[in-house]
Short mmCIF file of N, CA and C in Angstrom, two decimals:
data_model
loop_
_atom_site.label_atom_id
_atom_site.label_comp_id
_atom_site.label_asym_id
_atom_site.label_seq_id
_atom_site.Cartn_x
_atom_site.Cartn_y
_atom_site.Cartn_z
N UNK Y 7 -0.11 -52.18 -18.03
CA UNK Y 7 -1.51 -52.31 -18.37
C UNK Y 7 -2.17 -50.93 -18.46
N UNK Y 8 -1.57 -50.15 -17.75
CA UNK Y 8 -2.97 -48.64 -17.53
C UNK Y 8 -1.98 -47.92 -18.69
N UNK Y 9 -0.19 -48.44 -19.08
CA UNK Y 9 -0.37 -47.42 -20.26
C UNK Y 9 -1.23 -47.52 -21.52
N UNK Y 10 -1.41 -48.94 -21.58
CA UNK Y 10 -2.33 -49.12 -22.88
C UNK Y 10 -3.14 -48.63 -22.52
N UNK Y 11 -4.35 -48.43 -21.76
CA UNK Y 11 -5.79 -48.10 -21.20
C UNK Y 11 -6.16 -46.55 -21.65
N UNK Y 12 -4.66 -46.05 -21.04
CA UNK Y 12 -5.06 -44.46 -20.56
C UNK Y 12 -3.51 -44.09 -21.55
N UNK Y 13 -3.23 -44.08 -22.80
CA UNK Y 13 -2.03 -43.91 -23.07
C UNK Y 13 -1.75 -42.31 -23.11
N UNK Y 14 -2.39 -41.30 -22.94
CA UNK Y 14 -2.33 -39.72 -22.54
C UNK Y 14 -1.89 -39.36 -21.54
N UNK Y 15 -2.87 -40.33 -20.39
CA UNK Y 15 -2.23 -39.98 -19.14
C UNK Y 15 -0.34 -39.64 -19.00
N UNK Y 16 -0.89 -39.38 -17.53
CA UNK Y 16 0.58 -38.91 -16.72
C UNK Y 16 0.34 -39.62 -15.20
N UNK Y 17 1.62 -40.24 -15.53
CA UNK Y 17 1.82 -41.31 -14.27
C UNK Y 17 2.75 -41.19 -12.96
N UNK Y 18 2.27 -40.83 -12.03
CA UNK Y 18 3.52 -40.83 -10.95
C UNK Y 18 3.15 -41.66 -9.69
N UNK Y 19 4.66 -41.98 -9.66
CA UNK Y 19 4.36 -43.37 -9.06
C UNK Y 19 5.25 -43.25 -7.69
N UNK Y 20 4.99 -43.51 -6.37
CA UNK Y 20 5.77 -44.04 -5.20
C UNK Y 20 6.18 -44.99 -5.06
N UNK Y 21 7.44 -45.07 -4.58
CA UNK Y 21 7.93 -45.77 -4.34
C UNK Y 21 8.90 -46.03 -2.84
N UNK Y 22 8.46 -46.39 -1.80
CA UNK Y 22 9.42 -46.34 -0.64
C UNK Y 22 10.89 -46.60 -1.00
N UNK Y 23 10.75 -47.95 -1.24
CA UNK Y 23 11.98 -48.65 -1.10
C UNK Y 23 13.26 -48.81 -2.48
N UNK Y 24 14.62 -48.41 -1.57
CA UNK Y 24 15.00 -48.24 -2.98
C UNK Y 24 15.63 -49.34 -3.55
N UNK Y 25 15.42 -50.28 -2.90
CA UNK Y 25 15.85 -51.44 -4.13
C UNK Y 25 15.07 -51.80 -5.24
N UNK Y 26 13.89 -50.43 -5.26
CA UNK Y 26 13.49 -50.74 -6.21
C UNK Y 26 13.64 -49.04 -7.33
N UNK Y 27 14.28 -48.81 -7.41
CA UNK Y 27 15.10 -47.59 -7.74
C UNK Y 27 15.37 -48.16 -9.39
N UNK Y 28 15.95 -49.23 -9.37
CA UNK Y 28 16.39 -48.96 -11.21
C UNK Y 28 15.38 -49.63 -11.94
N UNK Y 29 14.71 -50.51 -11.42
CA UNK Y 29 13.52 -50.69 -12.11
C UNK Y 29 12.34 -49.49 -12.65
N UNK Y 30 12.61 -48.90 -11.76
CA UNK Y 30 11.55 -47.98 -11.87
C UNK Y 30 12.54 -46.37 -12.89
N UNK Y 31 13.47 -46.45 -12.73
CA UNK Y 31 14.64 -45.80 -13.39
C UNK Y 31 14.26 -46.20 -15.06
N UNK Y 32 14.39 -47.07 -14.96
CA UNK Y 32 13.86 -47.67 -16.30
C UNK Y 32 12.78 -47.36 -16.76
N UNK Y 33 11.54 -47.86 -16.28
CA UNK Y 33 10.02 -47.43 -16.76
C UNK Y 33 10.19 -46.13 -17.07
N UNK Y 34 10.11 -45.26 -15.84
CA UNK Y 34 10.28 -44.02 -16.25
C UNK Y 34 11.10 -43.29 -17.49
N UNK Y 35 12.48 -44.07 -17.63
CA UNK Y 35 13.53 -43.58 -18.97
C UNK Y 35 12.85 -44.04 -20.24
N UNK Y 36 12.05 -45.00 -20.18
CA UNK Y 36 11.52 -45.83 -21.50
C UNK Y 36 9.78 -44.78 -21.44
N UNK Y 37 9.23 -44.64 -20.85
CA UNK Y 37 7.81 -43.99 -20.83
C UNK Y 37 7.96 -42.38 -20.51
N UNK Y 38 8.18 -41.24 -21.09
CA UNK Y 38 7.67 -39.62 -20.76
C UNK Y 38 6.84 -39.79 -20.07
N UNK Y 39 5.38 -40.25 -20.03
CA UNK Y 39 4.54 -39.62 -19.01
C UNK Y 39 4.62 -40.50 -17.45
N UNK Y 40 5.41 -41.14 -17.34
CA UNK Y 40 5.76 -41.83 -16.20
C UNK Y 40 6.88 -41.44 -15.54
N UNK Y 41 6.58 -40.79 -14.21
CA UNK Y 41 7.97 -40.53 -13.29
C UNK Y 41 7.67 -41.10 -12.16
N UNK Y 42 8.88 -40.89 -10.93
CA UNK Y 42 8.11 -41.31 -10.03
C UNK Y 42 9.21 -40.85 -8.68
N UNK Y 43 8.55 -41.08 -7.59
CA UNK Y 43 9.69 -40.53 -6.19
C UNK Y 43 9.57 -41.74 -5.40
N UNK Y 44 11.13 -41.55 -4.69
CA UNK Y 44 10.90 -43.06 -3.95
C UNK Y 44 10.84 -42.42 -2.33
N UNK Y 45 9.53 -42.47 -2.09
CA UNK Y 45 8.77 -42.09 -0.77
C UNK Y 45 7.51 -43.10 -0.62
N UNK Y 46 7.14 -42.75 0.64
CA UNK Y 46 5.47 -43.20 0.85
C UNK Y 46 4.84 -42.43 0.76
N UNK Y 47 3.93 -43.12 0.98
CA UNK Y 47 2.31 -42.13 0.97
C UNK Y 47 1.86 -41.68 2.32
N UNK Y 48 1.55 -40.76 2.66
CA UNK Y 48 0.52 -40.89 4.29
C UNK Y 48 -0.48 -39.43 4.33
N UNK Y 49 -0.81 -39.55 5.55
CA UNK Y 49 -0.98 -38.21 5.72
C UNK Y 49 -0.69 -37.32 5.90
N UNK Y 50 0.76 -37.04 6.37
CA UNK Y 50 1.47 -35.79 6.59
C UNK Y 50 3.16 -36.37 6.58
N UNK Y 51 3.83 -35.28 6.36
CA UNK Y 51 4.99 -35.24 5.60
C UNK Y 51 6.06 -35.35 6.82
N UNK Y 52 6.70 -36.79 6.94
CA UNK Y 52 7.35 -37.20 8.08
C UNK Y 52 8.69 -37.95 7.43
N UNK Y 53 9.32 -39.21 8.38
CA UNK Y 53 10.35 -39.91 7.87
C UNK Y 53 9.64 -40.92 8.79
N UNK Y 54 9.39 -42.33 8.04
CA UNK Y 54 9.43 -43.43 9.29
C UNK Y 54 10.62 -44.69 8.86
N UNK Y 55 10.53 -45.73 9.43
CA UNK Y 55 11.58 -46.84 9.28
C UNK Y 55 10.63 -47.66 8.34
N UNK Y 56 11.36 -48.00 7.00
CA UNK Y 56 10.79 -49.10 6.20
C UNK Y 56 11.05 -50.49 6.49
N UNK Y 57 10.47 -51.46 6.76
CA UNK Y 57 10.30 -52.61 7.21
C UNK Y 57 10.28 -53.19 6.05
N UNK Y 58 11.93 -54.18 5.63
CA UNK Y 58 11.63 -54.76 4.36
C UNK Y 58 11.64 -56.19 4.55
N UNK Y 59 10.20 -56.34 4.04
CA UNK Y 59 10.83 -58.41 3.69
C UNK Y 59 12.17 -59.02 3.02
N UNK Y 60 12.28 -59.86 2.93
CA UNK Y 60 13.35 -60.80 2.20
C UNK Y 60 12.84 -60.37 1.18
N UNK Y 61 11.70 -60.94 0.50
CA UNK Y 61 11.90 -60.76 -1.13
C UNK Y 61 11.01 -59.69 -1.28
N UNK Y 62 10.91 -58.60 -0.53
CA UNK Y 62 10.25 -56.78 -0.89
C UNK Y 62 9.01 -57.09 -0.90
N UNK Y 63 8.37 -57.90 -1.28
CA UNK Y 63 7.24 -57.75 -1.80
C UNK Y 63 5.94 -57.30 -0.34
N UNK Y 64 6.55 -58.10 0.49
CA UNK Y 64 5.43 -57.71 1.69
C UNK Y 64 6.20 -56.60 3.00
N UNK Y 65 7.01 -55.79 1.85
CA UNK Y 65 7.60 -54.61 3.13
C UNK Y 65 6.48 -53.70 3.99
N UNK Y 66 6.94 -53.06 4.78
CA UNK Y 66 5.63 -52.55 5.37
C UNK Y 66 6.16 -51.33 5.94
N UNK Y 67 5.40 -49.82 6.25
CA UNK Y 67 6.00 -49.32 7.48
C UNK Y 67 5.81 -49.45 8.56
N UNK Y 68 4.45 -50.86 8.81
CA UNK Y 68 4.16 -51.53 10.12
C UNK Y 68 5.14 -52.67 10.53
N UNK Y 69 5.71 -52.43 11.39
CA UNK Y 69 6.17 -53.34 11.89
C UNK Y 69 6.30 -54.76 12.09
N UNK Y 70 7.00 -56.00 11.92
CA UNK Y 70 6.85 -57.45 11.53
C UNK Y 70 8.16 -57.63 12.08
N UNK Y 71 7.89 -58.77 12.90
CA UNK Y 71 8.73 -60.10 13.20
C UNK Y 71 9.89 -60.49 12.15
N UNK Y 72 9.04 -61.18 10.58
CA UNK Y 72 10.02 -61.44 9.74
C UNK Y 72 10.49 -60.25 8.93
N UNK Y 73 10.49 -59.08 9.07
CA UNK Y 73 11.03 -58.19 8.38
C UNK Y 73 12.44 -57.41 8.96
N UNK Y 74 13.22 -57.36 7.90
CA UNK Y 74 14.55 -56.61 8.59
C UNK Y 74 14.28 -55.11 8.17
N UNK Y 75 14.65 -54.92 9.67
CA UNK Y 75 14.14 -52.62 9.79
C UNK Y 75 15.51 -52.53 8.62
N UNK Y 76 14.88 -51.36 8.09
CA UNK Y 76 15.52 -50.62 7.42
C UNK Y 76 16.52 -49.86 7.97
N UNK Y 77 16.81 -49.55 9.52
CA UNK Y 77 18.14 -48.63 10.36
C UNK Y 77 18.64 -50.03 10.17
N UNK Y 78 18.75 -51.31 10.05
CA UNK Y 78 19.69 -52.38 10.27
C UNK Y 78 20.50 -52.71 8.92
N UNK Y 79 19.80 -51.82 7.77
CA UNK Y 79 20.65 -51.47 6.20
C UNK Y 79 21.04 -49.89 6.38
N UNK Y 80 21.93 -50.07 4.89
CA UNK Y 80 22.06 -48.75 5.06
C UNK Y 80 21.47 -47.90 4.58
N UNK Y 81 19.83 -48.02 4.22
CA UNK Y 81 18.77 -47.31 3.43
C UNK Y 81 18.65 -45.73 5.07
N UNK Y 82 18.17 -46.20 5.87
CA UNK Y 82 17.81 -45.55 7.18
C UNK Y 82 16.24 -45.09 6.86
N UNK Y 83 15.74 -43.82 6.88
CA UNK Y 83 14.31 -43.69 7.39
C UNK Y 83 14.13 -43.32 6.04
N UNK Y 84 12.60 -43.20 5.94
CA UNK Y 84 12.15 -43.33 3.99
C UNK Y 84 11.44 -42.28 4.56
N UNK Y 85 11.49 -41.42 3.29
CA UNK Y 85 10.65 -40.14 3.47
C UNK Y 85 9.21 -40.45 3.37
N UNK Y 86 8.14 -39.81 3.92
CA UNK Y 86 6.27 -40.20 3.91
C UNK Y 86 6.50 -38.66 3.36
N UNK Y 87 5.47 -38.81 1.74
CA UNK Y 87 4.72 -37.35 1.64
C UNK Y 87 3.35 -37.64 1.86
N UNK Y 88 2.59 -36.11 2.10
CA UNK Y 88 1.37 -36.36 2.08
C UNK Y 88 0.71 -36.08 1.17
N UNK Y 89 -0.76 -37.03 0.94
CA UNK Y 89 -1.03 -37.36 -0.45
C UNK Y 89 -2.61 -37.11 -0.03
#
């Protein structure tokens, strides 16, 4: 949607988690002004444990009951830049 909107722009995009790596492999290979890093966002430039749901969509780096930690795959700690 925002490439139609803003089609000049330049897009970079986060991404923690890397199961979402070739999707975004893609966008980026199909769009020039779209790249992107698979990190978080925060305030200062750390590593924490990504907390992923079953189906990604409600991962968190807060902590949850139904979420499997990311040290229990073999992803381990996701880089935080600061933004």
């Amino acid at each position: 949607m925002m490439l139609g909107l803003f089609p000049e722009a330049r897009f970079l995009l986060l991404e923690p988690q890397h199961e979402m790596a070739a999707a975004l492999d893609r966008l980026s290979g199909h769009y020039t002004n779209v790249s992107w890093i698979e990190c978080g966002a925060g305030p200062e430039e750390t590593e924490l444990l990504l907390n992923i749901s079953d189906d990604l969509n409600g991962s968190s780096f807060i902590p949850a009951a139904s979420h499997r930690r990311a040290d229990d795959a073999d992803s381990g700690a996701t880089r935080q830049r600061r933004v």
